Amino acid sequence: MKFYIYCFAEGLDRLNKSPRGISGARVQLLKMEDLAVLVSVRRADGLALTHKDAFAHNAVVRSVFKQTTPLLPFRFGQVVTGQQLRNYVSAHRQAIKARLAHVRGCAEMNVRMIGVRENAPPPVVKPAKPVGPGTRFLLEKRKEFRGDEWRAAQTAELSEWFSEKLGNLTRDQQIFVVPSERVVVAKADHLVERSHIAEYRTKIARAIEERPETRFMVSGPWPPYSFANIELEFGSQFGVS
Amino acid sequence: MNDIDQLIISEEFEGTDVSLLETLDHVLNRGLVIAGEITISVADIDLIFVGLNVLVSSVETAHEVLRKHETE
């Protein structure tokens, strides 16, 4: 028998009310040591990605999120046997507990931003004559290197800006800047204590007003999807496919 | 309540399916991974790119912003 997994949770003894899971399956709570794991029995082979099932996955995670924190949501599509799940929990218990402690009492807020790149460097001049593969490679490398430098600088600048505007409201932060020569497209994920969400909204709205040239979108609160990864993969150790 | 109606600050996103895209971005691109290699068949091809489409839309909006900026 295989299980489709939705999330790990701590301090959860029973489900108050859970929506149906993927493919309309009943959601069950498994206890493994002191962890709760929300699963559905998966009898069919393979898994189809549909809007309905993707939303069902999120709905189950959110139903637990309303009931308790901490929890660690799984990405869509994780199907394992009971033995594989037990092995995983047993082998990674400390990492899971540490991650749960990290997100305890918190929700995730996301900020996406789009703006004109003011400090764009002049484009790399294309050689007038055809060049050999060695020169082409070096030109590409130069372009890539400049892009990396800019992204690192932009990430640092945004990190500093958010820290200045949000103070100690965020427990953790991830910033990702999309490579682009002409525009700034970036997203920031913030881990915020639930009791501070209202204050976060107020402060982020105020900060956004200071950058009228940039378009922002803020969403949340979300279960901490972006802060769940314990950077350990089951497949490499147990050969799951 | 959907996932995004708590706060949307930007008129560009009003009336769009941002909520749908945001949900799919979280569910498909983020979260704990146990199975290193999983096989998911995709019934709706658009879905596989939905996580990226949030950014793709943003880039399109950004180019629009850029065009306006250049004509000013």
mmCIF file of C-alpha atoms in Angstrom:
data_model
loop_
_atom_site.group_PDB
_atom_site.id
_atom_site.type_symbol
_atom_site.label_atom_id
_atom_site.label_comp_id
_atom_site.label_asym_id
_atom_site.label_seq_id
_atom_site.Cartn_x
_atom_site.Cartn_y
_atom_site.Cartn_z
ATOM 1 C CA MET A 1 0.000 0.000 0.000
ATOM 2 C CA LYS A 2 1.227 3.485 -0.809
ATOM 3 C CA PHE A 3 0.437 6.830 0.759
ATOM 4 C CA TYR A 4 0.062 10.232 -0.778
ATOM 5 C CA ILE A 5 1.543 12.681 1.754
ATOM 6 C CA TYR A 6 0.263 16.206 2.487
ATOM 7 C CA CYS A 7 2.212 17.431 5.503
ATOM 8 C CA PHE A 8 4.022 16.711 8.753
ATOM 9 C CA ALA A 9 2.520 18.338 11.838
ATOM 10 C CA GLU A 10 3.353 18.504 15.483
ATOM 11 C CA GLY A 11 0.889 18.536 18.373
ATOM 12 C CA LEU A 12 -1.937 17.166 16.276
ATOM 13 C CA ASP A 13 -3.839 14.214 17.747
ATOM 14 C CA ARG A 14 -6.910 14.269 15.569
ATOM 15 C CA LEU A 15 -8.337 16.087 12.594
ATOM 16 C CA ASN A 16 -11.190 18.438 13.398
ATOM 17 C CA LYS A 17 -12.456 18.507 9.874
ATOM 18 C CA SER A 18 -10.516 17.827 6.742
ATOM 19 C CA PRO A 19 -11.576 18.323 3.155
ATOM 20 C CA ARG A 20 -11.286 15.430 0.750
ATOM 21 C CA GLY A 21 -7.783 14.821 -0.524
ATOM 22 C CA ILE A 22 -6.525 14.182 -4.021
ATOM 23 C CA SER A 23 -8.850 12.190 -6.259
ATOM 24 C CA GLY A 24 -11.512 12.638 -3.576
ATOM 25 C CA ALA A 25 -9.680 10.311 -1.192
ATOM 26 C CA ARG A 26 -10.253 10.393 2.557
ATOM 27 C CA VAL A 27 -7.499 12.085 4.533
ATOM 28 C CA GLN A 28 -6.023 10.150 7.440
ATOM 29 C CA LEU A 29 -3.753 11.086 10.271
ATOM 30 C CA LEU A 30 -0.838 8.725 10.902
ATOM 31 C CA LYS A 31 1.156 9.008 14.105
ATOM 32 C CA MET A 32 4.854 8.309 13.768
ATOM 33 C CA GLU A 33 6.672 8.748 17.041
ATOM 34 C CA ASP A 34 5.566 12.232 18.110
ATOM 35 C CA LEU A 35 4.881 13.415 14.577
ATOM 36 C CA ALA A 36 1.568 13.464 12.789
ATOM 37 C CA VAL A 37 1.540 12.801 9.049
ATOM 38 C CA LEU A 38 -1.479 13.557 6.903
ATOM 39 C CA VAL A 39 -1.923 11.032 4.143
ATOM 40 C CA SER A 40 -4.381 9.453 1.768
ATOM 41 C CA VAL A 41 -4.153 5.845 0.739
ATOM 42 C CA ARG A 42 -3.017 5.678 -2.863
ATOM 43 C CA ARG A 43 -4.006 2.527 -4.684
ATOM 44 C CA ALA A 44 -3.596 3.680 -8.278
ATOM 45 C CA ASP A 45 -0.234 3.709 -10.006
ATOM 46 C CA GLY A 46 0.985 7.010 -11.321
ATOM 47 C CA LEU A 47 -0.383 10.408 -10.522
ATOM 48 C CA ALA A 48 -2.039 12.876 -12.825
ATOM 49 C CA LEU A 49 -1.559 16.553 -12.255
ATOM 50 C CA THR A 50 -4.862 18.370 -12.428
ATOM 51 C CA HIS A 51 -6.079 21.724 -11.141
ATOM 52 C CA LYS A 52 -8.523 19.925 -8.899
ATOM 53 C CA ASP A 53 -5.932 17.721 -7.216
ATOM 54 C CA ALA A 54 -3.414 20.532 -6.836
ATOM 55 C CA PHE A 55 -6.083 22.563 -5.042
ATOM 56 C CA ALA A 56 -7.147 19.542 -2.996
ATOM 57 C CA HIS A 57 -3.545 19.149 -1.806
ATOM 58 C CA ASN A 58 -3.424 22.769 -0.717
ATOM 59 C CA ALA A 59 -6.868 22.594 0.898
ATOM 60 C CA VAL A 60 -5.799 19.695 3.118
ATOM 61 C CA VAL A 61 -2.614 21.505 4.154
ATOM 62 C CA ARG A 62 -4.545 24.695 4.872
ATOM 63 C CA SER A 63 -7.113 22.844 6.961
ATOM 64 C CA VAL A 64 -4.314 21.655 9.246
ATOM 65 C CA PHE A 65 -2.696 25.080 9.143
ATOM 66 C CA LYS A 66 -5.915 26.533 10.572
ATOM 67 C CA GLN A 67 -5.906 23.954 13.331
ATOM 68 C CA THR A 68 -2.280 23.934 14.390
ATOM 69 C CA THR A 69 1.273 24.982 13.748
ATOM 70 C CA PRO A 70 3.948 23.950 13.206
ATOM 71 C CA LEU A 71 3.543 21.979 10.046
ATOM 72 C CA LEU A 72 5.736 21.204 7.074
ATOM 73 C CA PRO A 73 3.821 21.000 3.792
ATOM 74 C CA PHE A 74 4.917 18.559 1.138
ATOM 75 C CA ARG A 75 5.192 19.413 -2.502
ATOM 76 C CA PHE A 76 2.448 18.006 -4.704
ATOM 77 C CA GLY A 77 2.962 14.440 -5.832
ATOM 78 C CA GLN A 78 4.807 12.718 -2.992
ATOM 79 C CA VAL A 79 3.782 9.053 -2.908
ATOM 80 C CA VAL A 80 5.655 6.524 -0.744
ATOM 81 C CA THR A 81 5.048 3.201 0.957
ATOM 82 C CA GLY A 82 4.391 3.068 4.692
ATOM 83 C CA GLN A 83 7.794 1.483 5.282
ATOM 84 C CA GLN A 84 9.548 4.170 3.266
ATOM 85 C CA LEU A 85 7.769 6.871 5.233
ATOM 86 C CA ARG A 86 8.700 5.244 8.563
ATOM 87 C CA ASN A 87 12.309 4.917 7.435
ATOM 88 C CA TYR A 88 12.371 8.532 6.401
ATOM 89 C CA VAL A 89 10.932 9.790 9.683
ATOM 90 C CA SER A 90 13.293 7.611 11.642
ATOM 91 C CA ALA A 91 16.362 8.682 9.659
ATOM 92 C CA HIS A 92 15.555 12.391 9.553
ATOM 93 C CA ARG A 93 13.701 12.921 12.794
ATOM 94 C CA GLN A 94 16.109 15.550 14.108
ATOM 95 C CA ALA A 95 16.067 17.551 10.878
ATOM 96 C CA ILE A 96 12.277 17.424 10.736
ATOM 97 C CA LYS A 97 11.967 18.506 14.359
ATOM 98 C CA ALA A 98 14.418 21.355 13.820
ATOM 99 C CA ARG A 99 12.478 22.576 10.788
ATOM 100 C CA LEU A 100 9.189 22.320 12.677
ATOM 101 C CA ALA A 101 10.688 24.369 15.501
ATOM 102 C CA HIS A 102 11.817 26.941 12.951
ATOM 103 C CA VAL A 103 8.310 27.481 11.534
ATOM 104 C CA ARG A 104 6.410 27.108 14.825
ATOM 105 C CA GLY A 105 3.689 29.740 15.150
ATOM 106 C CA CYS A 106 4.569 31.241 11.767
ATOM 107 C CA ALA A 107 2.995 31.766 8.383
ATOM 108 C CA GLU A 108 4.605 32.540 5.055
ATOM 109 C CA MET A 109 4.117 35.853 3.270
ATOM 110 C CA ASN A 110 5.261 36.380 -0.312
ATOM 111 C CA VAL A 111 6.222 39.572 -2.090
ATOM 112 C CA ARG A 112 6.703 39.755 -5.839
ATOM 113 C CA MET A 113 8.104 42.858 -7.424
ATOM 114 C CA ILE A 114 8.640 44.125 -10.939
ATOM 115 C CA GLY A 115 10.450 47.273 -11.907
ATOM 116 C CA VAL A 116 12.711 48.932 -14.402
ATOM 117 C CA ARG A 117 16.380 48.198 -13.929
ATOM 118 C CA GLU A 118 17.849 51.643 -13.387
ATOM 119 C CA ASN A 119 21.493 50.668 -13.182
ATOM 120 C CA ALA A 120 21.603 48.393 -16.192
ATOM 121 C CA PRO A 121 25.139 48.093 -17.541
ATOM 122 C CA PRO A 122 25.782 48.806 -21.222
ATOM 123 C CA PRO A 123 25.156 45.705 -23.287
ATOM 124 C CA VAL A 124 28.084 43.546 -24.187
ATOM 125 C CA VAL A 125 29.195 44.745 -27.629
ATOM 126 C CA LYS A 126 28.838 42.074 -30.252
ATOM 127 C CA PRO A 127 31.965 41.681 -32.382
ATOM 128 C CA ALA A 128 31.623 43.086 -35.875
ATOM 129 C CA LYS A 129 33.220 40.039 -37.453
ATOM 130 C CA PRO A 130 32.294 36.428 -36.910
ATOM 131 C CA VAL A 131 34.238 34.984 -34.023
ATOM 132 C CA GLY A 132 35.391 31.513 -33.184
ATOM 133 C CA PRO A 133 33.846 29.241 -30.568
ATOM 134 C CA GLY A 134 36.485 30.212 -27.983
ATOM 135 C CA THR A 135 35.666 33.923 -28.208
ATOM 136 C CA ARG A 136 31.931 33.210 -28.234
ATOM 137 C CA PHE A 137 32.335 31.147 -25.090
ATOM 138 C CA LEU A 138 34.299 33.895 -23.345
ATOM 139 C CA LEU A 139 31.742 36.545 -24.340
ATOM 140 C CA GLU A 140 28.931 34.410 -22.975
ATOM 141 C CA LYS A 141 30.883 33.811 -19.778
ATOM 142 C CA ARG A 142 31.482 37.535 -19.397
ATOM 143 C CA LYS A 143 27.780 38.235 -19.808
ATOM 144 C CA GLU A 144 26.915 35.510 -17.311
ATOM 145 C CA PHE A 145 29.453 36.770 -14.801
ATOM 146 C CA ARG A 146 28.101 40.320 -14.995
ATOM 147 C CA GLY A 147 24.593 38.978 -14.550
ATOM 148 C CA ASP A 148 25.601 36.995 -11.460
ATOM 149 C CA GLU A 149 27.304 40.008 -9.963
ATOM 150 C CA TRP A 150 24.242 42.145 -10.543
ATOM 151 C CA ARG A 151 21.889 39.538 -9.089
ATOM 152 C CA ALA A 152 24.028 39.193 -5.963
ATOM 153 C CA ALA A 153 24.101 42.972 -5.525
ATOM 154 C CA GLN A 154 20.362 43.221 -6.119
ATOM 155 C CA THR A 155 19.641 40.435 -3.654
ATOM 156 C CA ALA A 156 21.780 42.123 -1.010
ATOM 157 C CA GLU A 157 20.109 45.462 -1.651
ATOM 158 C CA LEU A 158 16.629 43.974 -1.346
ATOM 159 C CA SER A 159 17.568 42.052 1.762
ATOM 160 C CA GLU A 160 18.787 45.234 3.396
ATOM 161 C CA TRP A 161 15.691 47.133 2.284
ATOM 162 C CA PHE A 162 13.314 44.536 3.700
ATOM 163 C CA SER A 163 15.284 44.357 6.945
ATOM 164 C CA GLU A 164 15.114 48.120 7.299
ATOM 165 C CA LYS A 165 11.383 48.238 6.564
ATOM 166 C CA LEU A 166 10.261 45.154 8.458
ATOM 167 C CA GLY A 167 12.685 45.217 11.364
ATOM 168 C CA ASN A 168 12.539 42.032 13.388
ATOM 169 C CA LEU A 169 9.086 41.025 12.110
ATOM 170 C CA THR A 170 10.483 38.227 9.963
ATOM 171 C CA ARG A 171 11.958 35.096 11.423
ATOM 172 C CA ASP A 172 13.426 34.066 8.092
ATOM 173 C CA GLN A 173 13.674 35.453 4.585
ATOM 174 C CA GLN A 174 14.490 34.172 1.104
ATOM 175 C CA ILE A 175 15.037 36.455 -1.856
ATOM 176 C CA PHE A 176 15.228 35.369 -5.462
ATOM 177 C CA VAL A 177 16.079 37.767 -8.267
ATOM 178 C CA VAL A 178 15.275 36.650 -11.795
ATOM 179 C CA PRO A 179 18.115 37.175 -14.264
ATOM 180 C CA SER A 180 17.201 39.978 -16.640
ATOM 181 C CA GLU A 181 19.135 42.705 -18.408
ATOM 182 C CA ARG A 182 16.386 45.311 -18.503
ATOM 183 C CA VAL A 183 13.951 44.748 -15.657
ATOM 184 C CA VAL A 184 13.989 43.765 -12.030
ATOM 185 C CA VAL A 185 11.778 40.783 -11.305
ATOM 186 C CA ALA A 186 12.177 39.484 -7.790
ATOM 187 C CA LYS A 187 10.337 37.606 -5.117
ATOM 188 C CA ALA A 188 10.800 37.517 -1.382
ATOM 189 C CA ASP A 189 9.426 34.893 0.961
ATOM 190 C CA HIS A 190 9.030 35.906 4.580
ATOM 191 C CA LEU A 191 8.407 33.702 7.583
ATOM 192 C CA VAL A 192 6.304 35.784 9.965
ATOM 193 C CA GLU A 193 4.744 34.975 13.312
ATOM 194 C CA ARG A 194 0.989 34.762 12.943
ATOM 195 C CA SER A 195 0.440 37.355 15.630
ATOM 196 C CA HIS A 196 2.540 39.802 13.578
ATOM 197 C CA ILE A 197 0.779 39.386 10.241
ATOM 198 C CA ALA A 198 -1.305 42.558 10.599
ATOM 199 C CA GLU A 199 1.774 44.568 11.510
ATOM 200 C CA TYR A 200 3.672 43.000 8.593
ATOM 201 C CA ARG A 201 0.926 44.081 6.193
ATOM 202 C CA THR A 202 0.963 47.608 7.504
ATOM 203 C CA LYS A 203 4.731 47.899 7.256
ATOM 204 C CA ILE A 204 5.014 46.315 3.829
ATOM 205 C CA ALA A 205 2.251 48.563 2.486
ATOM 206 C CA ARG A 206 4.114 51.589 3.823
ATOM 207 C CA ALA A 207 7.372 50.368 2.308
ATOM 208 C CA ILE A 208 5.724 49.811 -1.072
ATOM 209 C CA GLU A 209 4.542 53.407 -1.136
ATOM 210 C CA GLU A 210 8.183 54.460 -1.108
ATOM 211 C CA ARG A 211 8.796 52.722 -4.411
ATOM 212 C CA PRO A 212 6.078 53.963 -6.751
ATOM 213 C CA GLU A 213 8.176 53.006 -9.781
ATOM 214 C CA THR A 214 8.014 49.341 -8.813
ATOM 215 C CA ARG A 215 4.923 47.150 -9.001
ATOM 216 C CA PHE A 216 4.338 44.863 -6.055
ATOM 217 C CA MET A 217 2.098 41.973 -5.203
ATOM 218 C CA VAL A 218 1.880 40.608 -1.693
ATOM 219 C CA SER A 219 0.106 37.384 -0.804
ATOM 220 C CA GLY A 220 -0.410 35.367 2.323
ATOM 221 C CA PRO A 221 -0.634 34.068 4.907
ATOM 222 C CA TRP A 222 0.366 30.695 3.500
ATOM 223 C CA PRO A 223 1.426 27.498 5.192
ATOM 224 C CA PRO A 224 5.237 27.616 5.201
ATOM 225 C CA TYR A 225 5.778 25.878 1.863
ATOM 226 C CA SER A 226 8.953 27.822 1.121
ATOM 227 C CA PHE A 227 10.516 27.055 4.490
ATOM 228 C CA ALA A 228 9.712 23.348 4.671
ATOM 229 C CA ASN A 229 12.637 21.910 2.799
ATOM 230 C CA ILE A 230 15.095 20.097 4.991
ATOM 231 C CA GLU A 231 17.385 19.655 1.999
ATOM 232 C CA LEU A 232 17.435 15.930 2.268
ATOM 233 C CA GLU A 233 16.138 13.712 -0.422
ATOM 234 C CA PHE A 234 14.594 10.375 0.190
ATOM 235 C CA GLY A 235 15.230 9.066 -3.293
ATOM 236 C CA SER A 236 18.993 9.189 -3.003
ATOM 237 C CA GLN A 237 18.928 6.995 0.081
ATOM 238 C CA PHE A 238 16.000 4.697 -0.476
ATOM 239 C CA GLY A 239 15.696 4.516 -4.220
ATOM 240 C CA VAL A 240 12.118 5.759 -4.321
ATOM 241 C CA SER A 241 10.812 6.521 -7.753
ATOM 242 C CA MET B 1 -11.529 32.727 1.570
ATOM 243 C CA ASN B 2 -8.954 32.212 -1.133
ATOM 244 C CA ASP B 3 -5.249 32.496 -0.566
ATOM 245 C CA ILE B 4 -4.657 35.914 -1.938
ATOM 246 C CA ASP B 5 -7.594 38.084 -1.118
ATOM 247 C CA GLN B 6 -5.984 39.185 2.108
ATOM 248 C CA LEU B 7 -3.747 41.636 0.372
ATOM 249 C CA ILE B 8 -3.126 42.551 -3.215
ATOM 250 C CA ILE B 9 -1.182 45.707 -3.761
ATOM 251 C CA SER B 10 -0.991 46.434 -7.426
ATOM 252 C CA GLU B 11 -3.674 47.220 -9.915
ATOM 253 C CA GLU B 12 -1.948 45.036 -12.517
ATOM 254 C CA PHE B 13 -3.137 41.929 -10.755
ATOM 255 C CA GLU B 14 -6.737 42.880 -10.215
ATOM 256 C CA GLY B 15 -9.178 40.629 -12.000
ATOM 257 C CA THR B 16 -6.535 38.049 -12.867
ATOM 258 C CA ASP B 17 -6.192 34.460 -11.802
ATOM 259 C CA VAL B 18 -3.354 35.358 -9.498
ATOM 260 C CA SER B 19 -4.909 33.337 -6.721
ATOM 261 C CA LEU B 20 -4.893 30.246 -8.911
ATOM 262 C CA LEU B 21 -1.326 30.842 -10.027
ATOM 263 C CA GLU B 22 -0.102 31.559 -6.526
ATOM 264 C CA THR B 23 -1.647 28.366 -5.208
ATOM 265 C CA LEU B 24 -0.120 26.289 -7.965
ATOM 266 C CA ASP B 25 3.242 27.980 -7.541
ATOM 267 C CA HIS B 26 3.296 26.990 -3.873
ATOM 268 C CA VAL B 27 2.002 23.471 -4.367
ATOM 269 C CA LEU B 28 4.171 22.606 -7.376
ATOM 270 C CA ASN B 29 7.381 24.515 -6.736
ATOM 271 C CA ARG B 30 7.737 24.562 -2.983
ATOM 272 C CA GLY B 31 7.331 22.240 -0.058
ATOM 273 C CA LEU B 32 9.116 19.281 1.418
ATOM 274 C CA VAL B 33 10.332 16.657 -1.003
ATOM 275 C CA ILE B 34 10.707 13.076 0.144
ATOM 276 C CA ALA B 35 10.637 11.252 -3.141
ATOM 277 C CA GLY B 36 13.584 12.503 -5.134
ATOM 278 C CA GLU B 37 12.158 11.316 -8.394
ATOM 279 C CA ILE B 38 8.434 11.193 -8.883
ATOM 280 C CA THR B 39 6.452 10.674 -12.009
ATOM 281 C CA ILE B 40 3.444 12.852 -12.618
ATOM 282 C CA SER B 41 1.547 12.690 -15.832
ATOM 283 C CA VAL B 42 0.233 16.033 -16.929
ATOM 284 C CA ALA B 43 -3.278 16.127 -18.225
ATOM 285 C CA ASP B 44 -3.250 19.867 -18.834
ATOM 286 C CA ILE B 45 0.037 20.961 -20.372
ATOM 287 C CA ASP B 46 -0.454 24.571 -19.253
ATOM 288 C CA LEU B 47 -0.333 23.463 -15.672
ATOM 289 C CA ILE B 48 3.253 22.362 -15.789
ATOM 290 C CA PHE B 49 4.299 25.895 -16.536
ATOM 291 C CA VAL B 50 1.908 27.583 -14.186
ATOM 292 C CA GLY B 51 4.502 28.102 -11.483
ATOM 293 C CA LEU B 52 6.625 29.948 -13.978
ATOM 294 C CA ASN B 53 3.701 31.778 -15.513
ATOM 295 C CA VAL B 54 3.368 33.908 -12.422
ATOM 296 C CA LEU B 55 6.776 35.253 -13.221
ATOM 297 C CA VAL B 56 6.214 35.215 -16.952
ATOM 298 C CA SER B 57 3.168 37.408 -16.467
ATOM 299 C CA SER B 58 5.244 39.626 -14.289
ATOM 300 C CA VAL B 59 7.908 39.933 -16.952
ATOM 301 C CA GLU B 60 5.283 40.902 -19.483
ATOM 302 C CA THR B 61 3.980 43.517 -17.111
ATOM 303 C CA ALA B 62 7.524 44.652 -16.550
ATOM 304 C CA HIS B 63 8.097 45.087 -20.263
ATOM 305 C CA GLU B 64 4.926 47.165 -20.395
ATOM 306 C CA VAL B 65 6.277 49.282 -17.556
ATOM 307 C CA LEU B 66 9.557 49.552 -19.421
ATOM 308 C CA ARG B 67 7.853 50.693 -22.613
ATOM 309 C CA LYS B 68 5.956 53.374 -20.723
ATOM 310 C CA HIS B 69 9.162 54.427 -19.025
ATOM 311 C CA GLU B 70 10.987 54.752 -22.340
ATOM 312 C CA THR B 71 8.261 56.823 -23.960
ATOM 313 C CA GLU B 72 8.115 59.305 -21.106
#
